[in-house]
Amino acid sequence: MDFKIAVLAGDGIGPEISAVGVDVMTAVCEKFGHKVSYEYAVCGADAIDKVGDPFPEATYQACKNADAVLFSAVGDPKFDNDPTAKVRPEQGLLAMRKKLGLFANIRPVQTFKCLLHKSPLRAELVDGADFLCIRELTGGMYFGEKYQDNDKAYDTNMYTRPEIERILKVGFEYAMKRNKHLTVVDKANVLASSRLWRQIAREMAPDYPEVTTDYMYVDNAAMRMIQEPKFFDVMVTENTFGDILTDEGSCISGSMGLLPSASTGESTPVFEPIHGSWPQAKGLNIANPLAQILSVAMLFEYFGLKEEGALVREAVDASLDANVRTPEIQAEGGAKYGTKEVGAWIVDYIKHQSLLRKERDKRFFSTFARRCIKSMITDSIFDVSPCFITNDDYGKNSKELDGTHRRHSVDEVGRIQPEVRAATGYSCQTGVFQSGGQCERPRGAGND
Ligand code: IPM
Ligand code: MG
């Protein structure tokens, strides 16, 4: 594929994590033979300082002309602390969402096993939590009519039927692709806009008979997310509620610096970390680049490039496993890695350490054939028996499934086989591979 990417680094830690995101994108494209070119454009406080507009026309054009936008963060305390400021960096982000018609914001909440202890919630509550928040992004209070004088102020929370229908459709469709459980989050006991959401959701639900749809007030949802995060599969909600709940969701995994997002709709999709610009950390090389890197994974997946996305995710997992982490998730006593160093490690992993599927296939089959031939020659009998792959290339899968590298009984193999197949794409029937690539011929059934 030939990618044209608009890069909007923005403010605070934005430029630092953006640089890492670009390096990762480039490394994956090189590995898979995709062409990629970048157009850099200003936004947020940086753009206000430079051209007086947080989302200038030139930036809009760069986004419009790109296949995807790699966005980082906007925001600067000098505006936060000035209530009289007429233009604000955040307006740039809102303008981008509106102008590009990005009505669906997909924010996955996922956990990483090795970081469970970093979560403010107990590990057993968090372990395995994995849900998507679909946030409506171009309507509601953020864009409704506003008024402010010294004595009175209001924001209008308006939603129209088409706006609600199209975002609910996204919710139902994601639920269909996942565990078929959709939670519609609203405040229908108080808000008219929420009552319309709920009514429309009820009208649409019969079109998705396989999806279990439930309805939850936002205050209850906020509570349920920390009491039982595993309850959720896909939740769909309006702009303001989604903004608040996704910050809450991001804590579940232990660091805000871990969660990416995708905003999609009528024009160019935007991929960005869900965290903000963290101005206090600007230039300190301590910001976690993983959320930005995982946004690159989402970008590839959006274009149907699953293997590219999987490679990025594999590299992120590998960096965490290798303890190559920024300070806020650093294992106690571990070496200190900065934003750049984590990024460089991941790029190096992508370039040199990870094997693409076809390379793994080639290596697997040549090793397999060599071992089998050797076995046939030395033992002059070729014993065909069930086995369990614990070859190095698949060590990760075998460890996940079993935790050890040992031989397995026929029964065990039978039980594990479907999982091995799901994890590796292989069914295993012959020989026993052990860690280190050494092949042992099973000595008959029950060879444990
Ligand atoms: C987010 C941010 C933005 C929002 C701000 C920066 C305008 O909090 O993307 O969640 O509220 O949407
Ligand atoms: Mg937010």
XYZ file of C-alpha atoms and ligand atoms in Angstrom, residues 90 93 97 107 135 142 243, ligand 1:
19
model
C -8.592 22.256 22.328
C -8.989 19.263 18.095
C -13.159 16.257 14.451
C -11.334 3.703 22.522
C -17.785 7.639 21.949
C -19.193 20.051 22.977
C -14.909 11.694 27.332
C -10.120 13.798 24.618
C -9.755 15.145 25.181
C -10.470 16.205 24.391
C -11.956 15.987 24.519
C -10.114 17.643 24.779
C -8.626 17.879 24.709
C -10.870 18.650 23.973
O -10.078 15.205 26.519
O -9.822 13.555 23.439
O -10.701 13.000 25.340
O -12.541 16.393 25.491
O -12.527 15.356 23.638
